[in-house]
């Protein structure tokens, strides 16, 4: 009798679940183990999506339904590369789909970037979303000036969370420690810096508009910077989304200040060139910003060059929000330059560019950290289709039994949190949320999650 198709999906985020869905739709006899380093599933939906964007999180219903499927197992709290190696996966599964995302961040490469108070937005996001690795981040919120570098949707998220009142965050699923710290926050002025013009910003209109709906923060766009907008408008004449963004910014620029407690400044053609310490010598005290001008590079790409004109502004918190960056996993190929796993339509390639049998990739670690959650669906379908087109690798029938992986992990002393464990965590979190009038109150520490799942 033929063996069922055993597939390991590494990463329980959107890419992993969409890959699982695509495999199960196309192959009745697939048995998928979704493996995650963390005890709780859903990756970027739980730990990346802003806590006040609850509608986006509703996608977990689709993933929960997949967890209900008897052909799917969740192996939470298992670190691939350490507790389960590439060789183990090759021995126990016909195929592996690496869908573990891009947890690292890109750097600015400027002096002072490692001072206390200069953080990556990705860490700050993980902190307020209760990521077990970032609970103890303690971002300094004791000074008035916060700078956010970058004008993508993550920059919008972190600036908005800094600007919101406790009442606005009360209905979110923000981690309790972060809600308490933000309630005490002395930040009053949040400056978002774009290195190019407003027409080149990466944020989407819906997200940008939310700055105009804050309960106790004014959004500030300097009308004098409107001419920059006009200068770069010609370049986006065929880009309706960018034109809509300019209209929103023009509306913000026309608004008088309403004297609210906080301000969010959206500034353009500005790059930080240094972050300087305060008197302690170890903490962020100021930021030096250079004015840029737009230049047309080859292929019509709009770039920004420094003009040499700088200003120094007081700062106590600097969040670089200049993109996520993928990381390699021991035992698998990795392209350091592009920070992705080299692949062709999801088939992983070795150093010589040859297809590595039985290893596939989906999501951000396949194509880089861009797109919305839904972008991962067609991406995962492409990968699953390639996987199912390829000849099935031969593996030992005994090793292919799900119990063989369980025994291997138990023998190594790894406690696995399964679907029922997650359901217990979920029930406890939502019950605590109900009592507090919130969608859920998250367990944040690994041990708390493991205890609640037992
Ligand atoms: P992103 O959209 O790629 O934006 C990165 C920003 O950083 C850009 O403005 C970029 O400017 C800037 N940047 C890069 N290097 C820089 C440097 N050295 N100095 C100054 N600025 C620099 O990345 P992201 O905001 O991290 O978002 C990642 C993905 O998740 C995106 O696809 C985003 O839409 C998605 N996301 C969606 C939502 C949502 O739907 N609500 C929320 C969060 C994230 P240049 O353009 O000049 O390079």
Short mmCIF file of C-alpha atoms and ligand atoms in Angstrom, two decimals:
data_model
loop_
_atom_site.label_atom_id
_atom_site.label_comp_id
_atom_site.label_asym_id
_atom_site.label_seq_id
_atom_site.Cartn_x
_atom_site.Cartn_y
_atom_site.Cartn_z
CA UNK A 1 0.00 0.00 0.00
CA UNK A 2 1.24 3.50 -0.83
CA UNK A 3 2.28 5.64 2.11
CA UNK A 4 0.33 8.85 2.72
CA UNK A 5 2.30 11.92 1.64
CA UNK A 6 4.07 13.22 4.76
CA UNK A 7 4.86 16.94 4.61
CA UNK A 8 6.54 19.13 7.23
CA UNK A 9 5.56 22.79 7.04
CA UNK A 10 8.03 24.90 9.00
CA UNK A 11 6.31 28.03 10.31
CA UNK A 12 2.69 28.33 11.48
CA UNK A 13 2.09 31.76 9.97
CA UNK A 14 0.01 32.73 6.93
CA UNK A 15 2.43 31.21 4.37
CA UNK A 16 2.56 27.91 6.27
CA UNK A 17 -1.20 27.63 6.62
CA UNK A 18 -1.89 28.65 3.02
CA UNK A 19 0.64 26.03 1.88
CA UNK A 20 -1.11 23.45 4.08
CA UNK A 21 -4.49 24.43 2.63
CA UNK A 22 -3.19 24.15 -0.94
CA UNK A 23 -1.65 20.73 -0.29
CA UNK A 24 -4.78 19.30 1.34
CA UNK A 25 -7.01 20.65 -1.43
CA UNK A 26 -4.95 18.92 -4.08
CA UNK A 27 -4.04 15.69 -2.25
CA UNK A 28 -6.53 13.79 -0.08
CA UNK A 29 -3.85 11.60 1.47
CA UNK A 30 -1.44 14.38 2.54
CA UNK A 31 -0.56 14.37 6.26
CA UNK A 32 0.88 17.73 7.23
CA UNK A 33 2.80 18.59 10.40
CA UNK A 34 2.85 22.36 10.91
CA UNK A 35 5.90 23.02 13.07
CA UNK A 36 6.62 26.30 14.89
CA UNK A 37 9.32 27.48 17.24
CA UNK A 38 6.67 29.20 19.37
CA UNK A 39 3.99 27.39 21.36
CA UNK A 40 1.23 29.52 19.77
CA UNK A 41 0.45 29.41 16.05
CA UNK A 42 -0.31 32.10 13.44
CA UNK A 43 3.08 33.83 13.24
CA UNK A 44 2.77 37.32 11.86
CA UNK A 45 -1.00 37.41 12.39
CA UNK A 46 -0.54 36.99 16.13
CA UNK A 47 2.81 38.74 16.51
CA UNK A 48 3.03 41.20 13.60
CA UNK A 49 -0.40 42.56 12.67
CA UNK A 50 -1.20 45.64 14.75
CA UNK A 51 -3.26 44.85 17.86
CA UNK A 52 -5.91 47.39 16.81
CA UNK A 53 -6.32 45.82 13.35
CA UNK A 54 -8.67 43.10 14.50
CA UNK A 55 -10.38 42.64 11.13
CA UNK A 56 -7.10 41.58 9.55
CA UNK A 57 -6.67 39.01 12.33
CA UNK A 58 -10.01 37.40 11.43
CA UNK A 59 -8.04 35.36 8.86
CA UNK A 60 -7.08 33.05 11.75
CA UNK A 61 -10.56 31.50 11.38
CA UNK A 62 -9.36 29.98 8.10
CA UNK A 63 -6.22 28.69 9.81
CA UNK A 64 -8.22 27.33 12.79
CA UNK A 65 -10.38 25.33 10.36
CA UNK A 66 -7.22 23.81 8.91
CA UNK A 67 -6.08 22.87 12.42
CA UNK A 68 -9.41 21.03 12.81
CA UNK A 69 -8.58 18.83 9.82
CA UNK A 70 -7.51 15.37 11.06
CA UNK A 71 -4.78 15.36 8.38
CA UNK A 72 -3.07 18.33 10.07
CA UNK A 73 -1.02 18.30 13.27
CA UNK A 74 0.42 21.32 15.07
CA UNK A 75 3.87 20.83 16.61
CA UNK A 76 4.30 24.01 18.64
CA UNK A 77 7.42 24.90 20.60
CA UNK A 78 9.74 22.92 18.30
CA UNK A 79 12.72 24.72 16.85
CA UNK A 80 13.72 23.47 13.42
CA UNK A 81 17.47 23.66 12.89
CA UNK A 82 18.10 22.84 16.57
CA UNK A 83 15.56 20.41 18.02
CA UNK A 84 14.61 19.01 14.63
CA UNK A 85 17.37 19.19 12.04
CA UNK A 86 17.28 19.35 8.25
CA UNK A 87 18.43 15.69 8.24
CA UNK A 88 15.61 14.69 10.60
CA UNK A 89 13.08 16.34 8.31
CA UNK A 90 14.54 14.57 5.27
CA UNK A 91 14.31 11.24 7.10
CA UNK A 92 10.74 11.58 8.39
CA UNK A 93 8.95 13.55 5.67
CA UNK A 94 8.61 13.16 1.92
CA UNK A 95 8.78 16.93 1.60
CA UNK A 96 9.47 20.01 3.71
CA UNK A 97 7.99 23.45 3.07
CA UNK A 98 10.00 26.23 4.73
CA UNK A 99 7.54 29.02 5.51
CA UNK A 100 9.13 30.62 8.54
CA UNK A 101 9.01 34.22 7.31
CA UNK A 102 11.52 37.00 7.81
CA UNK A 103 11.95 37.66 11.52
CA UNK A 104 15.06 39.85 11.25
CA UNK A 105 15.20 43.51 10.37
CA UNK A 106 17.18 45.73 8.03
CA UNK A 107 19.58 48.23 9.50
CA UNK A 108 20.32 51.86 8.74
CA UNK A 109 24.10 51.57 8.99
CA UNK A 110 24.53 54.92 10.76
CA UNK A 111 26.51 55.85 13.90
CA UNK A 112 24.60 55.44 17.14
CA UNK A 113 22.21 52.84 15.79
CA UNK A 114 22.94 50.52 18.72
CA UNK A 115 22.41 53.06 21.51
CA UNK A 116 19.72 52.16 24.06
CA UNK A 117 16.46 53.54 22.73
CA UNK A 118 17.33 52.92 19.08
CA UNK A 119 15.33 49.84 18.16
CA UNK A 120 13.98 48.05 15.17
CA UNK A 121 10.28 48.58 14.62
CA UNK A 122 10.00 44.80 14.22
CA UNK A 123 11.16 44.36 17.84
CA UNK A 124 8.82 47.10 19.02
CA UNK A 125 5.93 45.40 17.18
CA UNK A 126 6.86 42.06 18.77
CA UNK A 127 6.95 43.75 22.17
CA UNK A 128 3.48 45.24 21.99
CA UNK A 129 2.08 42.06 20.46
CA UNK A 130 3.43 39.90 23.29
CA UNK A 131 6.07 37.93 21.37
CA UNK A 132 7.77 35.68 23.96
CA UNK A 133 11.27 36.79 22.84
CA UNK A 134 10.49 40.50 23.25
CA UNK A 135 8.47 40.79 26.45
CA UNK A 136 11.42 42.36 28.27
CA UNK A 137 12.34 44.91 25.59
CA UNK A 138 11.42 47.94 27.73
CA UNK A 139 11.44 50.59 24.99
CA UNK A 140 12.12 54.00 26.54
CA UNK A 141 8.86 55.94 26.54
CA UNK A 142 9.98 58.53 29.08
CA UNK A 143 10.85 61.35 26.68
CA UNK A 144 8.64 63.48 24.41
CA UNK A 145 10.31 62.86 21.03
CA UNK A 146 10.02 59.60 19.11
CA UNK A 147 11.30 59.12 15.55
CA UNK A 148 10.13 56.47 13.14
CA UNK A 149 12.40 55.97 10.13
CA UNK A 150 10.63 54.68 7.00
CA UNK A 151 7.23 55.26 5.44
CA UNK A 152 5.81 51.75 4.97
CA UNK A 153 2.84 50.19 6.74
CA UNK A 154 4.94 49.02 9.68
CA UNK A 155 6.02 52.64 10.26
CA UNK A 156 2.34 53.62 10.21
CA UNK A 157 1.52 50.87 12.72
CA UNK A 158 4.20 51.78 15.26
CA UNK A 159 3.55 55.53 14.99
CA UNK A 160 -0.19 54.98 15.44
CA UNK A 161 0.27 52.72 18.47
CA UNK A 162 2.55 55.35 20.05
CA UNK A 163 -0.09 58.02 19.35
CA UNK A 164 -3.19 56.21 20.55
CA UNK A 165 -4.82 56.80 23.93
CA UNK A 166 -5.38 53.95 26.42
CA UNK A 167 -9.10 54.15 25.59
CA UNK A 168 -8.37 53.64 21.89
CA UNK A 169 -6.24 50.60 22.68
CA UNK A 170 -8.70 49.16 25.21
CA UNK A 171 -10.57 47.10 22.60
CA UNK A 172 -7.37 45.76 21.00
CA UNK A 173 -5.48 42.59 21.83
CA UNK A 174 -2.31 44.49 22.76
CA UNK A 175 -0.13 42.69 25.33
CA UNK A 176 -0.96 43.79 28.86
CA UNK A 177 2.64 44.85 29.67
CA UNK A 178 2.71 47.07 26.57
CA UNK A 179 -0.70 48.63 27.29
CA UNK A 180 0.52 49.52 30.80
CA UNK A 181 3.81 51.00 29.51
CA UNK A 182 2.03 52.98 26.78
CA UNK A 183 -0.45 54.31 29.33
CA UNK A 184 2.49 55.82 31.23
CA UNK A 185 4.17 57.01 28.01
CA UNK A 186 5.57 60.55 27.98
CA UNK A 187 5.90 60.52 24.19
CA UNK A 188 4.04 63.50 22.75
CA UNK A 189 5.71 64.09 19.38
CA UNK A 190 6.15 61.30 16.87
CA UNK A 191 8.09 62.13 13.72
CA UNK A 192 7.83 59.77 10.74
CA UNK A 193 10.68 60.22 8.25
CA UNK A 194 10.57 59.33 4.55
CA UNK A 195 13.90 59.40 2.70
CA UNK A 196 12.13 60.07 -0.61
CA UNK A 197 9.03 62.14 -1.37
CA UNK A 198 5.45 61.45 -0.33
CA UNK A 199 4.65 60.09 -3.78
CA UNK A 200 7.21 57.32 -3.21
CA UNK A 201 5.97 56.26 0.23
CA UNK A 202 5.14 52.57 0.61
CA UNK A 203 2.16 52.90 2.97
CA UNK A 204 -1.32 52.11 1.72
CA UNK A 205 -4.11 54.70 1.68
CA UNK A 206 -6.38 52.97 4.19
CA UNK A 207 -3.55 52.76 6.73
CA UNK A 208 -2.40 56.36 6.05
CA UNK A 209 -5.93 57.68 6.60
CA UNK A 210 -5.96 56.26 10.13
CA UNK A 211 -3.59 59.05 11.19
CA UNK A 212 -6.45 61.45 10.59
CA UNK A 213 -8.79 59.53 12.88
CA UNK A 214 -6.75 59.54 16.10
CA UNK A 215 -8.66 60.58 19.23
CA UNK A 216 -5.98 62.72 20.87
CA UNK A 217 -3.25 63.29 18.29
CA UNK A 218 -2.98 65.85 15.50
CA UNK A 219 -1.41 64.79 12.24
CA UNK A 220 1.02 67.39 10.95
CA UNK A 221 2.14 67.74 7.33
CA UNK A 222 4.07 70.89 6.51
CA UNK A 223 2.23 72.72 3.68
CA UNK A 224 5.65 73.98 2.51
CA UNK A 225 6.50 70.36 1.73
CA UNK A 226 3.51 70.25 -0.62
CA UNK A 227 5.71 71.50 -3.48
CA UNK A 228 7.83 68.38 -3.05
CA UNK A 229 4.65 66.45 -3.55
CA UNK A 230 3.95 68.35 -6.73
CA UNK A 231 7.52 67.86 -7.93
CA UNK A 232 7.20 64.11 -7.68
CA UNK A 233 3.55 63.89 -8.72
CA UNK A 234 4.34 63.68 -12.44
CA UNK A 235 6.23 60.44 -11.82
CA UNK A 236 3.11 58.75 -10.45
CA UNK A 237 0.51 60.06 -12.91
CA UNK A 238 -0.39 56.41 -13.70
CA UNK A 239 -0.40 55.25 -10.09
CA UNK A 240 -3.87 55.79 -8.60
CA UNK A 241 -2.86 54.45 -5.15
CA UNK A 242 0.01 56.95 -4.86
CA UNK A 243 -2.25 59.77 -6.08
CA UNK A 244 -4.83 58.84 -3.42
CA UNK A 245 -2.07 58.99 -0.80
CA UNK A 246 -1.14 62.49 -1.96
CA UNK A 247 -4.77 63.59 -1.62
CA UNK A 248 -4.87 62.28 1.95
CA UNK A 249 -1.61 64.12 2.75
CA UNK A 250 -2.92 67.32 1.19
CA UNK A 251 -5.99 66.99 3.42
CA UNK A 252 -3.73 66.54 6.48
CA UNK A 253 -1.61 69.57 5.46
CA UNK A 254 -4.74 71.73 5.24
CA UNK A 255 -5.92 70.81 8.73
CA UNK A 256 -5.35 73.30 11.52
CA UNK A 257 -3.79 71.91 14.71
CA UNK A 258 -6.54 71.01 17.16
CA UNK A 259 -4.33 71.28 20.26
CA UNK A 260 -4.42 67.58 21.00
CA UNK A 261 -2.04 65.97 23.46
CA UNK A 262 0.11 64.29 20.80
CA UNK A 263 1.29 65.09 17.30
CA UNK A 264 2.32 62.79 14.44
CA UNK A 265 4.55 64.63 11.95
CA UNK A 266 4.91 63.12 8.48
CA UNK A 267 8.14 64.44 6.98
CA UNK A 268 9.75 63.72 3.65
CA UNK A 269 13.15 63.96 1.94
CA UNK A 270 14.79 63.39 5.28
CA UNK A 271 17.31 60.69 6.25
CA UNK A 272 18.87 60.15 9.66
CA UNK A 273 22.65 60.28 9.36
CA UNK A 274 23.54 59.79 13.03
CA UNK A 275 21.92 59.00 16.36
CA UNK A 276 23.71 60.68 19.25
CA UNK A 277 23.81 59.80 22.95
CA UNK A 278 22.41 61.87 25.81
CA UNK A 279 24.57 62.80 28.81
CA UNK A 280 24.64 59.15 29.98
CA UNK A 281 26.63 58.29 26.83
CA UNK A 282 24.58 55.12 26.34
CA UNK A 283 21.04 56.30 25.57
CA UNK A 284 19.62 58.07 22.54
CA UNK A 285 19.60 61.83 23.10
CA UNK A 286 19.30 63.33 19.63
CA UNK A 287 19.08 62.48 15.97
CA UNK A 288 20.85 64.19 13.08
CA UNK A 289 18.76 64.39 9.94
CA UNK A 290 19.95 65.29 6.48
CA UNK A 291 17.76 66.90 3.88
CA UNK A 292 17.60 64.96 0.60
CA UNK A 293 16.66 65.83 -2.95
CA UNK A 294 14.94 63.55 -5.41
CA UNK A 295 17.03 62.24 -8.31
CA UNK A 296 16.06 60.10 -11.26
CA UNK A 297 18.20 56.99 -11.47
CA UNK A 298 18.58 54.56 -14.36
CA UNK A 299 15.32 52.95 -15.38
CA UNK A 300 13.37 55.98 -14.20
CA UNK A 301 13.63 54.95 -10.52
CA UNK A 302 13.26 57.92 -8.18
CA UNK A 303 16.05 57.99 -5.60
CA UNK A 304 17.13 60.41 -2.89
CA UNK A 305 20.55 62.01 -2.51
CA UNK A 306 21.73 63.89 0.57
CA UNK A 307 22.15 67.66 0.17
CA UNK A 308 24.58 68.07 3.08
CA UNK A 309 22.10 70.25 4.98
CA UNK A 310 21.49 68.72 8.39
CA UNK A 311 19.51 69.46 11.53
CA UNK A 312 19.92 67.98 15.02
CA UNK A 313 16.70 67.24 16.91
CA UNK A 314 16.12 65.93 20.45
CA UNK A 315 15.08 62.27 20.53
CA UNK A 316 14.59 59.60 23.16
CA UNK A 317 13.26 56.80 20.98
CA UNK A 318 14.24 55.92 17.41
CA UNK A 319 12.44 53.09 15.65
CA UNK A 320 13.95 52.03 12.35
CA UNK A 321 11.12 50.73 10.22
CA UNK A 322 13.01 50.06 7.02
CA UNK A 323 11.87 46.52 6.31
CA UNK A 324 12.13 42.99 7.64
CA UNK A 325 15.02 40.71 6.68
CA UNK A 326 15.00 36.93 6.30
CA UNK A 327 17.42 34.69 8.16
CA UNK A 328 18.95 31.36 7.19
CA UNK A 329 18.15 28.07 8.89
CA UNK A 330 20.96 25.58 9.69
CA UNK A 331 21.12 22.82 7.10
CA UNK A 332 19.32 24.73 4.33
CA UNK A 333 20.68 27.03 1.59
CA UNK A 334 20.41 30.79 2.05
CA UNK A 335 21.11 33.76 -0.21
CA UNK A 336 22.74 36.31 2.15
CA UNK A 337 22.51 39.15 -0.36
CA UNK A 338 18.80 38.85 -1.03
CA UNK A 339 18.06 37.39 2.42
CA UNK A 340 15.82 34.68 0.97
CA UNK A 341 16.13 30.93 0.39
CA UNK A 342 17.12 30.56 -3.28
CA UNK A 343 14.28 28.93 -5.17
CA UNK A 344 12.49 28.53 -8.44
CA UNK A 345 8.72 28.85 -8.04
CA UNK A 346 9.13 27.45 -4.53
CA UNK A 347 11.57 24.63 -5.33
CA UNK A 348 14.66 25.24 -3.20
CA UNK A 349 17.96 25.43 -5.10
CA UNK A 350 21.38 24.43 -3.76
CA UNK A 351 24.59 26.51 -4.10
CA UNK A 352 25.03 25.28 -7.68
CA UNK A 353 21.51 26.30 -8.64
CA UNK A 354 20.30 22.68 -8.80
CA UNK A 355 16.89 21.74 -7.35
CA UNK A 356 17.18 20.21 -3.88
CA UNK A 357 14.73 17.28 -3.91
CA UNK A 358 11.96 17.43 -1.32
CA UNK A 359 12.66 20.97 -0.04
CA UNK A 360 10.31 23.85 -0.83
CA UNK A 361 9.75 27.39 0.35
CA UNK A 362 6.74 29.71 0.68
CA UNK A 363 5.99 33.25 1.86
CA UNK A 364 8.46 35.96 2.88
CA UNK A 365 11.45 33.61 3.09
CA UNK A 366 10.69 32.67 -0.55
CA UNK A 367 10.10 36.08 -2.11
CA UNK A 368 11.18 38.69 0.46
CA UNK A 369 9.20 40.69 3.05
CA UNK A 370 6.54 42.38 0.96
CA UNK A 371 2.83 42.17 0.32
CA UNK A 372 -0.18 41.71 2.56
CA UNK A 373 -1.30 38.47 4.23
CA UNK A 374 -3.42 37.49 1.22
CA UNK A 375 -0.37 37.74 -1.08
CA UNK A 376 0.85 34.55 0.57
CA UNK A 377 -2.06 32.53 -0.76
CA UNK A 378 -1.22 32.41 -4.49
CA UNK A 379 2.45 32.22 -3.49
CA UNK A 380 1.76 29.09 -1.40
CA UNK A 381 -0.44 27.56 -4.11
CA UNK A 382 2.47 27.88 -6.55
CA UNK A 383 4.78 26.09 -4.10
CA UNK A 384 2.28 23.33 -3.28
CA UNK A 385 1.60 22.74 -6.96
CA UNK A 386 5.32 22.32 -7.68
CA UNK A 387 5.65 19.97 -4.69
CA UNK A 388 2.81 17.78 -5.92
CA UNK A 389 4.11 17.76 -9.51
CA UNK A 390 7.52 16.45 -8.42
CA UNK A 391 8.34 12.76 -7.96
CA UNK A 392 7.84 11.70 -4.32
CA UNK A 393 11.11 11.00 -2.49
CA UNK A 394 11.44 7.53 -1.06
CA UNK A 395 11.59 7.44 2.73
CA UNK A 396 11.55 4.60 5.23
CA UNK A 397 7.95 3.49 6.00
CA UNK A 398 8.64 3.28 9.73
CA UNK A 399 10.17 6.79 9.82
CA UNK A 400 7.17 8.15 7.88
CA UNK A 401 4.78 7.36 10.77
CA UNK A 402 3.77 10.52 12.68
CA UNK A 403 4.57 8.69 15.92
CA UNK A 404 8.20 8.38 14.81
CA UNK A 405 8.63 12.18 14.94
CA UNK A 406 6.87 12.31 18.31
CA UNK A 407 9.23 9.66 19.69
CA UNK A 408 12.28 11.48 18.32
CA UNK A 409 11.24 14.76 19.97
CA UNK A 410 10.28 13.07 23.25
CA UNK A 411 13.67 11.33 23.27
CA UNK A 412 15.32 14.75 22.98
CA UNK A 413 13.28 16.11 25.87
CA UNK A 414 11.27 18.51 23.68
CA UNK A 415 7.79 19.30 24.99
CA UNK A 416 5.49 19.70 22.02
CA UNK A 417 2.39 21.83 22.25
CA UNK A 418 -0.25 20.34 19.96
CA UNK A 419 -3.59 21.51 18.58
CA UNK A 420 -5.46 20.66 21.80
CA UNK A 421 -2.82 22.53 23.79
CA UNK A 422 -3.29 25.57 21.59
CA UNK A 423 -7.08 25.27 21.96
CA UNK A 424 -6.63 25.41 25.76
CA UNK A 425 -4.44 28.52 25.45
CA UNK A 426 -6.92 30.12 23.07
CA UNK A 427 -9.88 29.37 25.37
CA UNK A 428 -8.07 30.80 28.40
CA UNK A 429 -6.97 33.92 26.50
CA UNK A 430 -10.42 34.63 25.10
CA UNK A 431 -12.09 33.98 28.47
CA UNK A 432 -9.70 36.48 30.10
CA UNK A 433 -10.47 38.86 27.24
CA UNK A 434 -14.21 38.52 27.73
CA UNK A 435 -13.83 39.41 31.39
CA UNK A 436 -11.79 42.49 30.42
CA UNK A 437 -13.97 43.55 27.47
CA UNK A 438 -11.19 42.74 24.99
CA UNK A 439 -10.88 40.18 22.19
CA UNK A 440 -8.25 38.26 24.17
CA UNK A 441 -5.65 38.75 26.86
CA UNK A 442 -2.48 37.09 25.58
CA UNK A 443 -0.12 34.88 27.50
CA UNK A 444 3.25 36.30 26.62
CA UNK A 445 5.97 34.22 28.21
CA UNK A 446 6.88 30.86 26.77
CA UNK A 447 6.37 29.11 30.14
CA UNK A 448 2.96 30.76 30.60
CA UNK A 449 1.93 29.54 27.16
CA UNK A 450 3.21 26.02 27.85
CA UNK A 451 1.46 25.93 31.25
CA UNK A 452 -1.84 27.16 29.80
CA UNK A 453 -1.58 24.56 27.05
CA UNK A 454 -1.05 21.62 29.37
P1 LIG B 1 8.14 48.44 3.31
O1 LIG B 1 6.75 48.58 2.87
O2 LIG B 1 9.11 47.84 2.38
O3 LIG B 1 8.65 49.91 3.75
C1 LIG B 1 9.97 50.15 4.12
C2 LIG B 1 10.23 51.63 4.21
O4 LIG B 1 11.55 51.82 4.67
C3 LIG B 1 10.13 52.36 2.86
O5 LIG B 1 9.53 53.60 3.07
C4 LIG B 1 11.60 52.52 2.47
O6 LIG B 1 11.85 53.63 1.66
C5 LIG B 1 12.21 52.76 3.84
N1 LIG B 1 13.64 52.55 3.86
C6 LIG B 1 14.35 51.45 3.49
N2 LIG B 1 15.65 51.64 3.72
C7 LIG B 1 15.79 52.88 4.24
C8 LIG B 1 16.88 53.64 4.71
N3 LIG B 1 18.13 53.15 4.69
N4 LIG B 1 16.66 54.89 5.17
C9 LIG B 1 15.40 55.38 5.22
N5 LIG B 1 14.33 54.71 4.82
C10 LIG B 1 14.51 53.46 4.34
O7 LIG B 1 8.28 47.55 4.64
P2 LIG B 1 7.41 47.45 5.98
O8 LIG B 1 6.77 48.73 6.34
O9 LIG B 1 8.33 46.77 6.92
O10 LIG B 1 6.26 46.42 5.58
C11 LIG B 1 6.55 45.09 5.15
C12 LIG B 1 5.34 44.52 4.40
O11 LIG B 1 4.27 44.26 5.31
C13 LIG B 1 4.79 45.50 3.37
O12 LIG B 1 4.38 44.79 2.23
C14 LIG B 1 3.61 46.11 4.09
O13 LIG B 1 2.60 46.62 3.24
C15 LIG B 1 3.11 44.91 4.88
N6 LIG B 1 2.31 45.39 6.03
C16 LIG B 1 0.98 45.57 5.81
C17 LIG B 1 0.19 46.07 6.85
C18 LIG B 1 -1.28 46.29 6.60
O14 LIG B 1 -1.79 45.84 5.59
N7 LIG B 1 -1.98 46.98 7.46
C19 LIG B 1 0.76 46.42 8.07
C20 LIG B 1 2.13 46.22 8.25
C21 LIG B 1 2.90 45.72 7.21
P3 LIG B 1 12.18 53.45 0.11
O15 LIG B 1 10.87 53.21 -0.55
O16 LIG B 1 12.81 54.74 -0.26
O17 LIG B 1 13.11 52.27 0.00
#
